[in-house]
Each structure stands twice: as structure tokens, then as C-alpha cells.
Coordinates of N, CA and C in Angstrom, one line a residue:
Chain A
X1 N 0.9 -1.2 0.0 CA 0.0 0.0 0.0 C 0.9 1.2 0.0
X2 N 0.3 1.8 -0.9 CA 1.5 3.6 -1.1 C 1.0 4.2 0.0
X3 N 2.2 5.2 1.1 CA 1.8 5.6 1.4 C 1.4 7.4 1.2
X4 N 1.2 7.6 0.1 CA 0.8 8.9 -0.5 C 0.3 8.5 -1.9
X5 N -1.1 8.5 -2.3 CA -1.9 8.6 -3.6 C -2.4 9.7 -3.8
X6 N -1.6 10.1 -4.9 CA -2.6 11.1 -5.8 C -3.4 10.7 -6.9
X7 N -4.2 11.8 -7.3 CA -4.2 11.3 -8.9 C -3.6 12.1 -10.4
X8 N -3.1 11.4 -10.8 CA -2.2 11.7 -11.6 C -2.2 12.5 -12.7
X9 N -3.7 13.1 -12.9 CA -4.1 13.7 -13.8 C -4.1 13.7 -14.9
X10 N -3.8 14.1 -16.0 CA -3.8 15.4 -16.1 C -5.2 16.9 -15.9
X11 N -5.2 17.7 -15.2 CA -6.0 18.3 -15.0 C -5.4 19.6 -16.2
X12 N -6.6 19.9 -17.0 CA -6.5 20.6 -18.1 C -7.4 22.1 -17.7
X13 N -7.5 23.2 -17.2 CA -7.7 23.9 -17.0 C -7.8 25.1 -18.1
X14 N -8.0 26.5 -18.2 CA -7.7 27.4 -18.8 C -7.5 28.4 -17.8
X15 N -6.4 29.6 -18.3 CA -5.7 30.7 -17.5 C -7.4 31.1 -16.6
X16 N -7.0 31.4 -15.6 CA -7.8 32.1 -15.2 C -8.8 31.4 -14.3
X17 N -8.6 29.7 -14.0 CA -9.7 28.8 -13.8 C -9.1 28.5 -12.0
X18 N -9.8 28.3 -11.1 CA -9.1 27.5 -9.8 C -9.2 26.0 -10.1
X19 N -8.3 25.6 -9.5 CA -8.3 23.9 -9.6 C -8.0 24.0 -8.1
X20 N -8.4 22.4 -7.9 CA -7.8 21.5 -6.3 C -7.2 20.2 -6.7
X21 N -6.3 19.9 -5.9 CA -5.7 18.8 -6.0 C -6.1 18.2 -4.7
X22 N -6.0 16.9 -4.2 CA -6.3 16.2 -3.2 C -5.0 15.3 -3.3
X23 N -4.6 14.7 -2.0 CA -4.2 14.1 -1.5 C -4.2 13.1 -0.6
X24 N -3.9 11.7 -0.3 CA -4.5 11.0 0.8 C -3.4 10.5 1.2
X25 N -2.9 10.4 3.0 CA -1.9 9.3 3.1 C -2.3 8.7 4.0
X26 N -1.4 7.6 4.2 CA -1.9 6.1 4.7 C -1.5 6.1 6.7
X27 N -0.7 6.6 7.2 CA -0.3 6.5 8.1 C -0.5 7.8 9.3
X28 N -1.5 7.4 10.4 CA -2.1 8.7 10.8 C -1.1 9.4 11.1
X29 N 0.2 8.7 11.7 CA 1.3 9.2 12.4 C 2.4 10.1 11.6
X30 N 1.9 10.6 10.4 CA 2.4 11.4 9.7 C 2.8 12.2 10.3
X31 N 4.3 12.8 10.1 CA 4.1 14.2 11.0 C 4.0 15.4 10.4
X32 N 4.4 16.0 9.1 CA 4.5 17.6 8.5 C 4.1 16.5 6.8
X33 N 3.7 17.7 6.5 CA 3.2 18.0 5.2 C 3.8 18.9 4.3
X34 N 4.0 18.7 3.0 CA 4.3 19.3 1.9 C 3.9 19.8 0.7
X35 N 3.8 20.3 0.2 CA 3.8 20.1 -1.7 C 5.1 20.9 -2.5
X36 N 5.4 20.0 -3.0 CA 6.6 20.6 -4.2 C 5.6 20.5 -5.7
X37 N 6.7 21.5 -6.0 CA 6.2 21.6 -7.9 C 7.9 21.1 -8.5
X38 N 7.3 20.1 -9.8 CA 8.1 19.4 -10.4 C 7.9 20.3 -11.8
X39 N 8.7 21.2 -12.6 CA 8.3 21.2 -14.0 C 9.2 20.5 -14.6
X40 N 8.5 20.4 -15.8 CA 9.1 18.8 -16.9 C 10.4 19.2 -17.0
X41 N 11.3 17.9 -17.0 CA 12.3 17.6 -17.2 C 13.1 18.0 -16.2
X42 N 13.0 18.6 -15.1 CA 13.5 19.5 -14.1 C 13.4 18.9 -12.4
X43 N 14.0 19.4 -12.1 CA 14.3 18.7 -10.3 C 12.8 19.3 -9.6
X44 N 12.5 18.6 -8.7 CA 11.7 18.9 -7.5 C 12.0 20.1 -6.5
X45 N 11.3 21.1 -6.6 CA 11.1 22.7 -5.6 C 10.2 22.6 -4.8
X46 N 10.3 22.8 -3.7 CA 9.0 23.0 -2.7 C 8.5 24.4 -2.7
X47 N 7.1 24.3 -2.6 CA 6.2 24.9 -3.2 C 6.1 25.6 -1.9
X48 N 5.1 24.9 -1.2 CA 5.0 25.1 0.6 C 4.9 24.1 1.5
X49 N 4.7 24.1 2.7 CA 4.9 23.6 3.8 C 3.1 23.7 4.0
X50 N 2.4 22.8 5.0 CA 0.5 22.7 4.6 C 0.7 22.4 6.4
X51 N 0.3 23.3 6.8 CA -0.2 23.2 8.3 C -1.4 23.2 8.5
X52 N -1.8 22.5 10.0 CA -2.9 21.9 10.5 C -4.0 23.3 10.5
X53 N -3.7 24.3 10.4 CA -4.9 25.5 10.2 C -4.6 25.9 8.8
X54 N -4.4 25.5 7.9 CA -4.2 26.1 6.4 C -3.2 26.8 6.3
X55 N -3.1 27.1 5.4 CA -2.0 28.2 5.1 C -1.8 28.5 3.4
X56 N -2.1 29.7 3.3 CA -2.0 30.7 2.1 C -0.8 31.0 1.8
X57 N -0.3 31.2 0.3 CA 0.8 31.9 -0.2 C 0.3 32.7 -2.0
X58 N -0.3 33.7 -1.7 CA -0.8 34.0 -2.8 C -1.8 34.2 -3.2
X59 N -1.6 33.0 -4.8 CA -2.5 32.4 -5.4 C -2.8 30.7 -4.7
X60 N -2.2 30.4 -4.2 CA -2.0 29.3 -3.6 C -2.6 28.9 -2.1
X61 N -3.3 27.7 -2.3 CA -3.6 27.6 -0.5 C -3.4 26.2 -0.3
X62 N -3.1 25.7 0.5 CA -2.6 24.7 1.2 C -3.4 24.0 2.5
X63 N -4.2 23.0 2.5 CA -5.0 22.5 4.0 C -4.6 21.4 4.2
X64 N -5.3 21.0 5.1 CA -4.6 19.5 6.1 C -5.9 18.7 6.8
X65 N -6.6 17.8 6.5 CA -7.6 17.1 7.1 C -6.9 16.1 8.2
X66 N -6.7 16.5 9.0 CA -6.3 15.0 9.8 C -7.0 13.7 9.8
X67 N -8.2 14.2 9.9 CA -9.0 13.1 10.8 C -9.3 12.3 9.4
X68 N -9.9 13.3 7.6 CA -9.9 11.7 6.8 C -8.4 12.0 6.2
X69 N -7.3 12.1 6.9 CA -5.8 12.2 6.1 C -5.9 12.7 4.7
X70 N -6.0 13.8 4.7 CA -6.1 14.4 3.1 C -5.5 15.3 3.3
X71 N -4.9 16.1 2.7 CA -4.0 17.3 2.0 C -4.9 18.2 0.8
X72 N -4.6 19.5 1.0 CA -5.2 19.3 -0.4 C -4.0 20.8 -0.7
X73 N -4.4 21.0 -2.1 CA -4.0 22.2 -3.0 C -4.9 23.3 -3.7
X74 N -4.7 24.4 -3.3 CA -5.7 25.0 -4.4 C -5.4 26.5 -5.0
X75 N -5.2 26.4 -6.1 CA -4.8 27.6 -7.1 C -5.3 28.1 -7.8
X76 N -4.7 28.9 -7.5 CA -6.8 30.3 -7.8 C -6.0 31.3 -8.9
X77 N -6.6 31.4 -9.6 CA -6.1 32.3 -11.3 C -5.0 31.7 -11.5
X78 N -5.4 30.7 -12.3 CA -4.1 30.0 -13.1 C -3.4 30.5 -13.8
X79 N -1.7 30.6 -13.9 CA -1.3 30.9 -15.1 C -1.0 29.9 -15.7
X80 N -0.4 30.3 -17.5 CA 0.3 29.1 -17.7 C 1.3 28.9 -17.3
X81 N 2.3 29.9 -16.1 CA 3.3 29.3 -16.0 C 2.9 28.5 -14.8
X82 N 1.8 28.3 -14.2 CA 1.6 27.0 -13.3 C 1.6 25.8 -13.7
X83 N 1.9 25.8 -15.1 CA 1.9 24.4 -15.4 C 3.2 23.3 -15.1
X84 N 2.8 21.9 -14.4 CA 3.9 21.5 -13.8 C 3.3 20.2 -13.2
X85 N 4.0 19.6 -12.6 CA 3.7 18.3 -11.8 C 3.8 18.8 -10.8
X86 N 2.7 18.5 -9.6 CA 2.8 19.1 -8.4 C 2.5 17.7 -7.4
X87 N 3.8 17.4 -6.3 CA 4.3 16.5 -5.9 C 3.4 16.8 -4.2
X88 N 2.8 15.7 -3.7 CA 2.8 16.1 -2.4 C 3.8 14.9 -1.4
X89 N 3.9 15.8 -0.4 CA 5.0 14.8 0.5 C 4.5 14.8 1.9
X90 N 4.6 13.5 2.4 CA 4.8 12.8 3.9 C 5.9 12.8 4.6
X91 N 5.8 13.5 5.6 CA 7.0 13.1 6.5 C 6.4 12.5 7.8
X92 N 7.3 11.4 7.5 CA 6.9 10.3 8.3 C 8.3 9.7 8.8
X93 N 9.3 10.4 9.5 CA 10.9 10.8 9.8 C 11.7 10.4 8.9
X94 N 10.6 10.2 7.7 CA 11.7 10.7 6.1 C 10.6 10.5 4.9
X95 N 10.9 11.7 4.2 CA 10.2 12.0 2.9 C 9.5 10.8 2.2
X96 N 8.3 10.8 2.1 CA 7.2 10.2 1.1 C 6.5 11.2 0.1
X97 N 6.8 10.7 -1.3 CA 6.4 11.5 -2.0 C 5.1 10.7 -3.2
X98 N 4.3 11.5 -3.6 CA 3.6 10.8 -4.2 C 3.8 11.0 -5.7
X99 N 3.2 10.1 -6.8 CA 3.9 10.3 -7.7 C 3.4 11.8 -8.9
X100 N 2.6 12.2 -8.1 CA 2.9 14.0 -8.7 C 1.5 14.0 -9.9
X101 N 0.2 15.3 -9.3 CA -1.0 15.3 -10.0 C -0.2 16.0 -11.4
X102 N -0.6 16.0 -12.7 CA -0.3 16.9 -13.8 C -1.1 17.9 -13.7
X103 N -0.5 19.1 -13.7 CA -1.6 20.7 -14.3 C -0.7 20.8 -15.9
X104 N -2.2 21.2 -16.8 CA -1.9 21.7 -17.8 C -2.2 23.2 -17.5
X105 N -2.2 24.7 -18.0 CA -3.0 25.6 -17.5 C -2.9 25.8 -19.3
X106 N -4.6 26.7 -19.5 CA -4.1 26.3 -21.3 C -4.6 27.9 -21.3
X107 N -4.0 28.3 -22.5 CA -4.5 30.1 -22.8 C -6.1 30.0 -22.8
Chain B
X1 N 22.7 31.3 -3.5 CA 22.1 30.3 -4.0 C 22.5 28.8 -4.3
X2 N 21.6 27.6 -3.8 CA 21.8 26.7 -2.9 C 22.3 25.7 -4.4
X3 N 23.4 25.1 -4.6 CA 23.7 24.8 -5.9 C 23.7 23.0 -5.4
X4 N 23.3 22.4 -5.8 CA 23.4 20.7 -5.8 C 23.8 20.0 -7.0
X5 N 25.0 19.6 -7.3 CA 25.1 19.1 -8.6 C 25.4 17.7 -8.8
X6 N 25.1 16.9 -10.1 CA 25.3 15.5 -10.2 C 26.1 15.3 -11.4
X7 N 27.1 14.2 -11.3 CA 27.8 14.1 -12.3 C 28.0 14.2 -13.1
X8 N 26.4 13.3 -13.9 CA 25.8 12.9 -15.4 C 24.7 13.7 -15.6
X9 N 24.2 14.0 -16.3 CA 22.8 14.2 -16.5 C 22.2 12.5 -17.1
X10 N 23.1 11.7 -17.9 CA 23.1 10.3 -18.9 C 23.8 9.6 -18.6
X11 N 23.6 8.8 -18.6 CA 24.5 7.8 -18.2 C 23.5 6.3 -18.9
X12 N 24.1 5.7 -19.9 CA 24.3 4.1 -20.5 C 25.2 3.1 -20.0
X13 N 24.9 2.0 -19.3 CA 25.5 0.9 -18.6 C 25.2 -0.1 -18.8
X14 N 25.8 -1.1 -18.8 CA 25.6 -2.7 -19.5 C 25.3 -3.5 -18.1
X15 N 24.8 -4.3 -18.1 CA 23.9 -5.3 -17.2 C 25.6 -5.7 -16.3
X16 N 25.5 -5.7 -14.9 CA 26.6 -5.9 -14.2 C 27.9 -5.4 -13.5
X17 N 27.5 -4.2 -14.6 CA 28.6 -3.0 -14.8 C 28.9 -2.1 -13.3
X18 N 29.5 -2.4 -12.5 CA 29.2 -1.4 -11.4 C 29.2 0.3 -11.9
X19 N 28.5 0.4 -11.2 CA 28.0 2.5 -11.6 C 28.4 3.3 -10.5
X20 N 28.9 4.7 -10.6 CA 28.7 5.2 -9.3 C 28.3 6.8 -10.0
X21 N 27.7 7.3 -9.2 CA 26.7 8.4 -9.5 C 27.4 9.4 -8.3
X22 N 27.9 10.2 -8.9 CA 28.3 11.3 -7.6 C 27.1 12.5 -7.3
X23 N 27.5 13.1 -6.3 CA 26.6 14.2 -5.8 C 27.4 15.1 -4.8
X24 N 27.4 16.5 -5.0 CA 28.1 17.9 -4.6 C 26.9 18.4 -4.3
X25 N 27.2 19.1 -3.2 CA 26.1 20.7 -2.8 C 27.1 21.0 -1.9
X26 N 27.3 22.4 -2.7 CA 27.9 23.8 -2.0 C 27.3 24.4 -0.7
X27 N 26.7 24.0 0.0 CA 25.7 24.8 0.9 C 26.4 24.5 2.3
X28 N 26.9 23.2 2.3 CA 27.4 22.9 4.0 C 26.2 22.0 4.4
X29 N 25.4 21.5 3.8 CA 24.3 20.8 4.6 C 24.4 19.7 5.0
X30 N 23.6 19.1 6.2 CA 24.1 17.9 7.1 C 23.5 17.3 6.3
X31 N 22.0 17.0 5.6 CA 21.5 16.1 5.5 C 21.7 16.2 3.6
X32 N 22.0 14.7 3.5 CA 21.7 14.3 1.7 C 21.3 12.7 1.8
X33 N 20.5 13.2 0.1 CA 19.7 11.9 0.2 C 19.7 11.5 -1.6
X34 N 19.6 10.5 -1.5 CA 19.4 9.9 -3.2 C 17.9 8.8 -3.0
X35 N 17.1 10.0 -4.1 CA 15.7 9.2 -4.8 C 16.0 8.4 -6.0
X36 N 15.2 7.6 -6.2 CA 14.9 7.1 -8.2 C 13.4 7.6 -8.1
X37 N 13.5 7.7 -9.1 CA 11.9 8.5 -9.8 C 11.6 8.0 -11.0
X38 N 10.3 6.8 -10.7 CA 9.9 5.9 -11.6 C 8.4 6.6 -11.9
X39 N 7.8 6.4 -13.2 CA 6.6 7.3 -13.9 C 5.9 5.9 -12.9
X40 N 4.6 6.7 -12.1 CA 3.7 6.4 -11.3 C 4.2 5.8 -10.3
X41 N 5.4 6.2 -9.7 CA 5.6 4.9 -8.7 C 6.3 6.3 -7.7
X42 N 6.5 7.6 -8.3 CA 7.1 9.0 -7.5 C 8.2 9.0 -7.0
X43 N 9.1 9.5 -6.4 CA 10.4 9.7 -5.9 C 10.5 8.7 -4.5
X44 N 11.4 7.4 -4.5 CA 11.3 6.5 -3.6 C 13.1 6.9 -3.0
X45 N 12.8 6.4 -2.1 CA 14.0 7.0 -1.4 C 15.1 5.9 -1.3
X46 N 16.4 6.2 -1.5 CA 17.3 4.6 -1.3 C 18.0 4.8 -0.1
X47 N 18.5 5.7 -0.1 CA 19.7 6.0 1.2 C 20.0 7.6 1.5
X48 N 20.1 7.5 3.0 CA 20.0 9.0 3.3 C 21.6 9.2 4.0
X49 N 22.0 10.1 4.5 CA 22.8 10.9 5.0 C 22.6 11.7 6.2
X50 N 23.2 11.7 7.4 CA 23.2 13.0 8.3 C 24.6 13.9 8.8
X51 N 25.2 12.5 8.1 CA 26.4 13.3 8.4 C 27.9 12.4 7.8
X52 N 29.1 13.0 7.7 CA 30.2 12.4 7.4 C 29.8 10.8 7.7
X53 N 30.1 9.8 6.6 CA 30.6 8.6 7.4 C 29.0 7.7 7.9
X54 N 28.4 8.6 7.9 CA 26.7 8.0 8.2 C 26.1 7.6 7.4
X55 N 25.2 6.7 7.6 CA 24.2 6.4 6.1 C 23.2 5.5 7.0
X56 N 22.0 5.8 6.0 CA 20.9 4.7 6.5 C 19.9 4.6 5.8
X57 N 19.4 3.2 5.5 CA 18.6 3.0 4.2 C 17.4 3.3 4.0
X58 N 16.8 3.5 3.0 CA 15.4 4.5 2.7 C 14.7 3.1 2.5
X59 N 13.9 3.3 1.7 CA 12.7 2.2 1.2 C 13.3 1.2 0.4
X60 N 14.2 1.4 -0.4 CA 14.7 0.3 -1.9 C 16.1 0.9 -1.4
X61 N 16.9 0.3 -0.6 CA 18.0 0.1 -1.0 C 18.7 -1.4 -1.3
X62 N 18.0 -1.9 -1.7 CA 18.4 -3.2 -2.2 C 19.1 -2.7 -3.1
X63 N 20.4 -3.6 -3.6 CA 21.2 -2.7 -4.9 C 22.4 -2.3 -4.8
X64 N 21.8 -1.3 -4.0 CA 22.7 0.2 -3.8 C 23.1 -0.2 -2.4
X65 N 24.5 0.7 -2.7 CA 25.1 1.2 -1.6 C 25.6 2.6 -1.6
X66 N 26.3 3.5 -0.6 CA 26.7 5.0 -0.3 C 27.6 5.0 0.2
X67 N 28.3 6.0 -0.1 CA 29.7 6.9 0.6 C 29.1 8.2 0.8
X68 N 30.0 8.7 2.2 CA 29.7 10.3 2.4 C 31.6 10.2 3.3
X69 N 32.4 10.2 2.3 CA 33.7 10.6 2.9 C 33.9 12.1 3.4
X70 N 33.1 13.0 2.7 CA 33.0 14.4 3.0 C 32.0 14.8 2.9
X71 N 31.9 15.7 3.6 CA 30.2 16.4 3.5 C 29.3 17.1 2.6
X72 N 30.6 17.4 2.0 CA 29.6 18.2 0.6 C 29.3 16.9 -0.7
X73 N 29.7 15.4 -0.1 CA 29.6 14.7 -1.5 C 28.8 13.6 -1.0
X74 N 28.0 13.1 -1.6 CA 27.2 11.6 -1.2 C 27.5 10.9 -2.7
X75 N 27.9 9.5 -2.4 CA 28.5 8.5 -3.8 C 27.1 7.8 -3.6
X76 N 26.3 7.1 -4.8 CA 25.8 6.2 -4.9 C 26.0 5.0 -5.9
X77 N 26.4 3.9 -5.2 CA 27.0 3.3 -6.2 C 26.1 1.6 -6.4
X78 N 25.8 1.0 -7.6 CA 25.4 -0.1 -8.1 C 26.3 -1.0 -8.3
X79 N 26.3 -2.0 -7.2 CA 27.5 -2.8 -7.4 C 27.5 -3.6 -9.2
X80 N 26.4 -4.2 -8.7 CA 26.1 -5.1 -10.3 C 24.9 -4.1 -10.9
X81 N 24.8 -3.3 -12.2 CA 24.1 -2.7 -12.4 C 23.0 -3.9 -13.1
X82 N 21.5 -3.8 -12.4 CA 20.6 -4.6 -13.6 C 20.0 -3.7 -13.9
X83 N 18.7 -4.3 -15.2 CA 18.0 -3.3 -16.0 C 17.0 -2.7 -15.2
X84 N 16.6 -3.4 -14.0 CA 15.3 -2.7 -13.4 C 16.2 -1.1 -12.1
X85 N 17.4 -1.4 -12.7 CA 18.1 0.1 -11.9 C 18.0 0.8 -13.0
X86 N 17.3 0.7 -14.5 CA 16.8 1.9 -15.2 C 16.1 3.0 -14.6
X87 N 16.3 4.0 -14.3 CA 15.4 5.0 -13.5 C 16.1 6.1 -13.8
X88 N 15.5 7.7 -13.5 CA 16.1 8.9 -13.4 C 16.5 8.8 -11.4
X89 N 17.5 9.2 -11.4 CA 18.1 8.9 -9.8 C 18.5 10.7 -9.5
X90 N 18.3 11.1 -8.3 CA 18.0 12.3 -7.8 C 18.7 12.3 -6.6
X91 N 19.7 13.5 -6.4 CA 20.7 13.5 -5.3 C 19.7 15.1 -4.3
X92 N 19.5 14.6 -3.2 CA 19.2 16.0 -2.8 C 19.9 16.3 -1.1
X93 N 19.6 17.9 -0.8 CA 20.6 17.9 0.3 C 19.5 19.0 1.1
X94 N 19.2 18.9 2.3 CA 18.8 19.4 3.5 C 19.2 19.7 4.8
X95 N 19.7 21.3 5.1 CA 20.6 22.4 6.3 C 19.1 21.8 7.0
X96 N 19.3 21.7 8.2 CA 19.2 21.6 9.2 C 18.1 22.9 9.9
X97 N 19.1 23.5 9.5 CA 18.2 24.8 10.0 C 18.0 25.5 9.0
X98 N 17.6 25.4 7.5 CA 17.0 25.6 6.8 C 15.5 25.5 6.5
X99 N 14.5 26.3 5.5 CA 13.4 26.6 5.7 C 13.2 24.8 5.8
X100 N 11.9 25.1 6.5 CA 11.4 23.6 7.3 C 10.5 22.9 5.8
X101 N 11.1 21.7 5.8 CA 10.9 21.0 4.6 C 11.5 20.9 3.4
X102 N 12.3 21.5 3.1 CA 13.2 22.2 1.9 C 14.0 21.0 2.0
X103 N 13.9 20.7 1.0 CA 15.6 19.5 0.2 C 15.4 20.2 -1.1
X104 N 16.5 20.2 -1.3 CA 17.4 20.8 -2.5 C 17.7 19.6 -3.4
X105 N 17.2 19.5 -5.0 CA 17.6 18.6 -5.2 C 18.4 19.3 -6.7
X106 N 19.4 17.9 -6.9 CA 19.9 18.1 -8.4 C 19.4 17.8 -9.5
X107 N 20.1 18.3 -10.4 CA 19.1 17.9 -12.1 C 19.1 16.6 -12.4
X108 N 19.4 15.5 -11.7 CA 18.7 14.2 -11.8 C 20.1 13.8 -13.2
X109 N 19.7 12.2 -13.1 CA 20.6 11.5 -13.6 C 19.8 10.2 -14.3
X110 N 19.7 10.8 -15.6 CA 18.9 9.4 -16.1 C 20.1 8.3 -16.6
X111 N 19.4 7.2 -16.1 CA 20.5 5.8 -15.9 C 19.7 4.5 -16.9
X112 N 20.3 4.3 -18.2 CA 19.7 3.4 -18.9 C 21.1 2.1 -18.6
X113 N 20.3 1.1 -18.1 CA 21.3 -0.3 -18.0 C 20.6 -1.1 -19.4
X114 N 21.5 -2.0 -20.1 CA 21.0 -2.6 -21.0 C 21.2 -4.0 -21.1

């Protein structure tokens, strides 16, 4: 059993649209939360850090369900340069990552 | 600005072939680590780092083994390389007291064994 499922997407949007991503992991004993953005062909950046009261950066928001273990993401006026694989991570006293939703963002 | 570098970006190896894959970051950081990053299977961890001379194994380190003779370098090496060590492999490094969550990683290393 993985312990971080996303889904893989691709989620096709146009400029200007909000999307969410979800996340689920497997082990309550998780301790910190993540999400990095991957763009193609390119190394893994962290995006933000997803605390137990939410947390905004932007266009960007970040929440934390404990109780059904979900994560989520949400990006509000897409650009195209949002487009990217966005990776979420478990720390669980070492990095779990999941295999990364697709955003297209299209003109 | 926090620089992580890896040997190869390519690398082609024949079934058996021992491999080693280096990894540099300039930053001074305690912690390094080497992923493989398989399409739907996400960045699995093989062996970590906390310090000179330390190591300890991630999820898959069947395979592999590491060196960290100095601190700015973590080796990852494939004794017998097989074909299922085809993967892009990912060296990354995390200060301690750096922003919380942050690994730095390098431009990855795609590794075709044949």
C-alpha cells in the first residue's frame, strides 16, 4: 500500500480557472506536510509547507484534514506558467512522496 | 544560492557493470539523500545521509550502496548494475536549519542499464 496517492491527472484547465488537488496518506502518524512543484524535465522545488490551520501563499492555498488524512491544494487564477507536476510529501521521519498530479493551464 | 550538482545528467551501462553516480552541494548541509523516480511509482528514497561517514537506508535500497567521505559529497554506487536500476536517480541535500521542509535537489541522472 503507497503511502501517499494522488491522482495523476492530467487536469486541463484554462488561464484564469481555480483547480484543487487532493491528496491522501496512509499513516495517521504522519508528522509535517508538503507540496513541491516538479516542471518537466526538471528537479523537484518546494512549493510550501501545509499546516494543521491552512496556510496561504498567494494564489496558492494549502489545508490538512487529519481526521480523513487528506492534504489538499488549491490555485486560484491560473497561469500558464503553473503548469507543472505538483508532488505532495509525507513526513513520516523521512520524505514520502507521491507520484505528482499533472496541471496543464491552457490560454 | 543553494547549488546541488550531479555528475551525469546520462548515463548508458551494460547489465553488471558497477555504476557510481556522484553528488556535490555547496551549501554545507548535514543532510543528503538519493531518490529514483519511476513514472507512477514517484520519488522512492534509497539511502540517506546525516552526516560524514553516516548512512541509512530508505525504502529500496536493495542494490545500492553510499559513501559520504566528506560532506559536501554523497556516492551512490550499483554494485552489479541490472536493467530494473533503469530510472532517473536524484541526489538532494537538507541544512538543518534551513526553511522547514526544503531539500534541494539536483538535475537528476537518467540511468539506462541494458
Amino acid at each position: 500500500r503507497k503511502e501517499v496517492e494522488q491522482d495523476p491527472g492530467p487536469f486541463n484547465v484554462p488561464e484564469g480557472a481555480t483547480v484543487a488537488f487532493n491528496c491522501t496518506y496512509s499513516n495517521s502518524a504522519s508528522q509535517s506536510f508538503f507540496w513541491y512543484r516538479q516542471d518537466c524535465r526538471k528537479e523537484p522545488k518546494l512549493l510550501m509547507s501545509v499546516y494543521s490551520s491552512g496556510n496561504e501563499d498567494g494564489r496558492f492555498t494549502a489545508q490538512l484534514n487529519r481526521a480523513s488524512q487528506y492534504i489538499s491544494l488549491l490555485i486560484r487564477d491560473s497561469k500558464l506558467s503553473d503548469s507543472a507536476t505538483y508532488l505532495c510529501v509525507v513526513n513520516l521521519n523521512k520524505f514520502y512522496f507521491g507520484s505528482g498530479t499533472k496541471l496543464n493551464v491552457k490560454p | 544560492d543553494v547549488k546541488v550538482t550531479q555528475s551525469s545528467r546520462y548515463l548508458v551501462k551494460r547489465t553488471g557493470e558497477k555504476v557510481f553516480l556522484e553528488c556535490v552541494q555547496d551549501m554545507d548541509h548535514e543532510n543528503m539523500f538519493w531518490y529514483r523516480q519511476d513514472p507512477g511509482l514517484g520519488l522512492r528514497l534509497i539511502y540517506f545521509s546525516y552526516d560524514v561517514k553516516m548512512k541509512e537506508k530508505g525504502d529500496i535500497p536493495e542494490g545500492y550502496s553510499v559513501s559520504r567521505e566528506k560532506k559536501e559529497r554523497f556516492s551512490l554506487i550499483l554494485e552489479s548494475a541490472s536493467t530494473n536500476q533503469t530510472s532517473m536517480y536524484l541526489c538532494a541535500s537538507e541544512s538543518l536549519g534551513g526553511r522547514w521542509g526544503e531539500q534541494y535537489f539536483g538535475p537528476g541522472t537518467r540511468l539506462t542499464v541494458t
